[in-house]
N, CA and C of each residue as an Amber inpcrd file, in Angstrom:
protein
   258
 -20.2710000 -72.9810000  83.4640000 -21.1460000 -73.4960000  84.5200000
 -21.0050000 -75.0030000  84.6540000 -21.2090000 -75.4850000  85.8780000
 -21.1880000 -76.9180000  86.1430000 -22.5840000 -77.3550000  86.5490000
 -23.1080000 -78.3040000  85.8330000 -24.4850000 -78.7270000  86.1100000
 -24.5290000 -79.8570000  87.1320000 -25.4250000 -79.6970000  88.0810000
 -25.6100000 -80.7230000  89.1000000 -26.8980000 -81.4680000  88.7890000
 -26.7730000 -82.7580000  88.4960000 -27.9230000 -83.5450000  88.0670000
 -28.9900000 -83.5930000  89.1550000 -28.5750000 -83.9070000  90.3700000
 -29.5420000 -84.0600000  91.4510000 -30.2210000 -82.7400000  91.7810000
 -29.4620000 -81.6510000  91.5750000 -29.9960000 -80.3310000  91.8900000
 -30.9400000 -79.8610000  90.7980000 -30.7220000 -80.4150000  89.6260000
 -31.4970000 -80.0050000  88.4630000 -31.3190000 -78.5240000  88.1990000
 -30.1060000 -78.0510000  88.4410000 -29.7830000 -76.6650000  88.1670000
 -28.3040000 -76.5750000  87.8700000 -27.8400000 -75.3940000  87.5200000
 -26.4370000 -75.2320000  87.1980000 -25.7680000 -74.2700000  88.1810000
 -24.5520000 -74.6250000  88.5740000 -23.7870000 -73.7730000  89.4610000
 -22.8000000 -72.9610000  88.6270000 -22.5850000 -71.7380000  89.0250000
 -21.5980000 -70.9340000  88.3180000 -20.2100000 -71.4720000  88.6280000
 -19.2250000 -71.0140000  87.8880000 -17.8820000 -71.5810000  87.9930000
 -17.2670000 -71.4120000  89.3730000 -17.7100000 -70.4190000  90.1230000
 -17.1370000 -70.1800000  91.4430000 -17.8180000 -71.0150000  92.5100000
 -18.7770000 -71.8270000  92.1110000 -19.4960000 -72.6350000  93.0650000
 -19.2170000 -74.1160000  92.8530000 -19.4670000 -74.9090000  93.8700000
 -19.3390000 -76.3490000  93.7660000 -20.6990000 -76.9780000  94.0510000
 -20.9330000 -78.1130000  93.4480000 -22.2210000 -78.7740000  93.6180000
 -22.2490000 -79.5570000  94.9210000 -23.2720000 -79.2980000  95.7220000
 -23.4570000 -80.0480000  96.9580000 -24.7050000 -80.9110000  96.8000000
 -24.4890000 -82.2040000  96.5830000 -25.5970000 -83.0870000  96.2270000
 -26.6050000 -83.2060000  97.3580000 -26.1050000 -83.3380000  98.5920000
 -26.9750000 -83.6770000  99.7050000 -28.0250000 -82.6140000  99.9590000
 -27.6140000 -81.3400000  99.8770000 -28.5830000 -80.2890000 100.1640000
 -29.2040000 -79.7480000  98.8890000 -28.8250000 -80.3860000  97.7620000
 -29.4260000 -80.0280000  96.4870000 -29.3160000 -78.5360000  96.2150000
 -28.1440000 -77.9860000  96.4770000 -27.9090000 -76.5860000  96.2040000
 -26.4510000 -76.3950000  95.8380000 -26.0790000 -75.1610000  95.6060000
 -24.7020000 -74.8820000  95.2290000 -23.9860000 -74.1450000  96.3630000
 -22.7740000 -74.6130000  96.6610000 -21.9740000 -73.9600000  97.6760000
 -20.9530000 -73.0660000  96.9830000 -20.7060000 -71.9090000  97.5400000
 -19.6750000 -71.0570000  96.9810000 -18.3160000 -71.6600000  97.2930000
 -17.2830000 -71.2000000  96.6030000 -15.9610000 -71.8000000  96.7340000
 -15.4100000 -71.6930000  98.1460000 -15.8650000 -70.7060000  98.8970000
 -15.3770000 -70.5160000 100.2600000 -16.0760000 -71.4310000 101.2460000
 -17.0370000 -72.1940000 100.7520000 -17.7870000 -73.0650000 101.6310000
 -17.4400000 -74.5260000 101.3750000 -17.7420000 -75.3700000 102.3270000
 -17.5240000 -76.8030000 102.2030000 -18.8620000 -77.5070000 102.3490000
 -19.1250000 -78.4410000 101.4650000 -20.3850000 -79.1760000 101.5230000
 -20.3360000 -80.2260000 102.6230000 -21.2460000 -80.1220000 103.5700000
 -21.3660000 -81.1240000 104.6240000 -22.5380000 -82.0210000 104.2890000
 -22.2470000 -83.2460000 103.9030000 -23.2910000 -84.1490000 103.4260000
 -24.3120000 -84.4400000 104.5070000 -23.8280000 -84.8240000 105.6960000
 -24.7420000 -85.2210000 106.7590000 -25.5790000 -84.0510000 107.2410000
 -24.9840000 -82.8600000 107.1870000 -25.6830000 -81.6720000 107.6410000
 -26.6790000 -81.1950000 106.5910000 -26.4070000 -81.5840000 105.3430000
 -27.2470000 -81.1460000 104.2460000 -27.2860000 -79.6340000 104.1550000
 -26.1230000 -79.0170000 104.3290000 -26.0300000 -77.5840000 104.2000000
 -24.6100000 -77.2030000 103.8430000 -24.3850000 -75.9420000 103.6270000
 -23.0540000 -75.4820000 103.2810000 -22.4390000 -74.7500000 104.4700000
 -21.1990000 -75.1320000 104.7770000 -20.5130000 -74.4940000 105.8860000
 -19.4270000 -73.5850000 105.3350000 -19.2660000 -72.4220000 105.9210000
 -18.2100000 -71.5270000 105.4820000 -16.8680000 -72.0900000 105.9250000
 -15.7910000 -71.5620000 105.3440000 -14.4650000 -72.1260000 105.5630000
 -14.0200000 -72.0470000 107.0150000 -14.5430000 -71.0840000 107.7740000
 -14.1300000 -70.9390000 109.1620000 -14.9220000 -71.8480000 110.0820000
 -15.8190000 -72.6020000 109.5040000 -16.6280000 -73.4950000 110.3030000
 -16.2710000 -74.9480000 110.0050000 -16.5440000 -75.8180000 110.9290000
 -16.2460000 -77.2310000 110.7740000 -17.5420000 -78.0170000 110.7610000
 -17.6430000 -78.9340000 109.8300000 -18.8530000 -79.7570000 109.7520000
 -18.8670000 -80.7580000 110.8950000 -19.9330000 -80.7190000 111.6760000
 -20.0690000 -81.6380000 112.8050000 -21.1950000 -82.6110000 112.4850000
 -20.8240000 -83.8510000 112.1820000 -21.7840000 -84.8130000 111.6600000
 -22.8750000 -85.1340000 112.6680000 -22.4690000 -85.5200000 113.8820000
 -23.4340000 -85.9940000 114.8620000 -24.3920000 -84.8990000 115.2940000
 -23.9020000 -83.6640000 115.2980000 -24.7250000 -82.5540000 115.7300000
 -25.7240000 -82.1650000 114.6510000 -25.4270000 -82.6100000 113.4170000
 -26.2400000 -82.2320000 112.2790000 -26.2500000 -80.7210000 112.1120000
 -25.1230000 -80.1050000 112.4260000 -24.9530000 -78.6820000 112.2560000
 -23.4680000 -78.4150000 112.1210000 -23.0750000 -77.1860000 112.1770000
 -21.6530000 -76.9090000 112.0820000 -21.1820000 -76.1370000 113.3100000
 -19.9060000 -76.3900000 113.6580000 -19.3120000 -75.7150000 114.7980000
 -18.4170000 -74.6020000 114.2800000 -18.3780000 -73.4970000 114.9790000
 -17.4810000 -72.4260000 114.5890000 -16.0510000 -72.8470000 114.8860000
 -15.0900000 -72.1340000 114.3230000 -13.6980000 -72.5480000 114.3940000
 -13.1700000 -72.6450000 115.8160000 -13.7340000 -71.8750000 116.7250000
 -13.2550000 -71.8920000 118.1060000 -13.9080000 -73.0040000 118.9030000
 -14.7840000 -73.7430000 118.2770000 -15.4760000 -74.8110000 118.9820000
 -14.9680000 -76.1770000 118.5300000 -15.2470000 -77.1850000 119.3280000
 -14.8730000 -78.5500000 119.0080000 -16.1310000 -79.3960000 118.9530000
 -16.2250000 -80.2060000 117.9180000 -17.3910000 -81.0830000 117.7850000
 -17.2450000 -82.2730000 118.7200000 -18.1690000 -82.4080000 119.6460000
 -18.1760000 -83.5620000 120.5430000 -19.2060000 -84.5530000 120.0290000
 -18.7260000 -85.6550000 119.4810000 -19.6190000 -86.5930000 118.8150000
 -20.5950000 -87.2290000 119.7910000 -20.0840000 -87.6910000 120.9350000
 -20.9180000 -88.4530000 121.8570000 -22.0330000 -87.6080000 122.4560000
 -21.7370000 -86.3390000 122.7130000 -22.7540000 -85.4690000 123.2990000
 -23.5760000 -84.7720000 122.2290000 -23.1320000 -84.9520000 120.9690000
 -23.8720000 -84.4030000 119.8470000 -24.0970000 -82.9030000 119.9910000
 -23.0480000 -82.1900000 120.3130000 -23.1490000 -80.7550000 120.4160000
 -21.7890000 -80.1250000 120.1830000 -21.7540000 -78.8110000 120.1110000
 -20.5050000 -78.1030000 119.9000000 -20.0390000 -77.4800000 121.2060000
 -18.7940000 -77.7820000 121.5660000 -18.2400000 -77.2420000 122.7990000
 -17.1870000 -76.2030000 122.4670000 -17.0560000 -75.2200000 123.3370000
 -16.1620000 -74.1080000 123.0760000 -14.7010000 -74.5300000 123.1840000
 -14.3810000 -75.3820000 124.1450000 -12.9930000 -75.7700000 124.3270000
 -12.8700000 -77.2730000 124.4580000 -11.6320000 -77.7580000 124.3160000
 -11.3900000 -79.1910000 124.4490000 -11.6900000 -79.6600000 125.8610000
 -11.3190000 -78.8300000 126.8560000 -11.5900000 -79.1790000 128.2390000
 -13.0870000 -79.3240000 128.4770000 -13.8390000 -78.3940000 127.9170000
 -15.2920000 -78.4590000 128.0520000 -15.8380000 -79.6890000 127.3620000
 -15.2180000 -80.0490000 126.2700000 -15.6570000 -81.2320000 125.5410000
 -15.4580000 -82.4870000 126.3760000 -14.3010000 -82.5920000 127.0000000
 -14.0320000 -83.7450000 127.8390000 -15.0110000 -83.8190000 129.0000000
 -15.3220000 -82.6600000 129.5760000 -16.2840000 -82.6050000 130.6660000
 -17.6670000 -83.0150000 130.1670000 -17.9730000 -82.5960000 128.9570000
 -19.2710000 -82.9360000 128.3810000 -19.3960000 -84.4310000 128.1650000
 -18.2880000 -85.0850000 127.8210000 -18.3090000 -86.5260000 127.6320000
 -18.6690000 -87.2340000 128.9230000 -18.2780000 -86.6330000 130.0510000
 -18.5520000 -87.2420000 131.3480000 -19.9830000 -86.9940000 131.7940000
 -20.4630000 -85.7700000 131.5870000 -21.7890000 -85.4110000 132.0760000
 -22.8720000 -85.6550000 131.0370000 -22.4700000 -85.8200000 129.7830000
 -23.4310000 -86.1200000 128.7460000 -23.9870000 -84.9000000 128.0450000
 -23.5150000 -83.7250000 128.4210000 -23.9520000 -82.5180000 127.7360000
 -22.8760000 -81.4640000 127.8680000 -23.0100000 -80.3980000 127.0990000
 -22.0140000 -79.3480000 127.1320000 -22.3440000 -78.3700000 128.2520000
 -21.5080000 -78.2660000 129.2790000 -21.7620000 -77.3350000 130.3720000
 -21.6830000 -75.8940000 129.8970000 -22.3870000 -75.0270000 130.5670000
 -22.4200000 -73.6230000 130.1750000 -21.0490000 -72.9960000 130.3190000
 -20.7000000 -72.2040000 129.3300000 -19.4010000 -71.5520000 129.3700000
 -19.4270000 -70.3630000 130.3330000 -18.3080000 -70.1350000 130.9850000
 -18.2270000 -69.0190000 131.9180000 -17.1210000 -68.0710000 131.4880000
């Protein structure tokens, strides 16, 4: 086991310590500090959104949201939000 001081608990060998969310992430997950949560490997940590985007989405920092496509992201940068997908 690996002990996480800030968590005040121990993670099993298959887990990694995520300080920010004070919990343990499984090996298939990535610790997102700003999100303060654990994201699975198919997801991407999106800092500005304070959440995670699925693999088919792109994190748009300026609009602070997750867009489905790059084209939608560029459009969102212009309008200030993510337009509804069709």
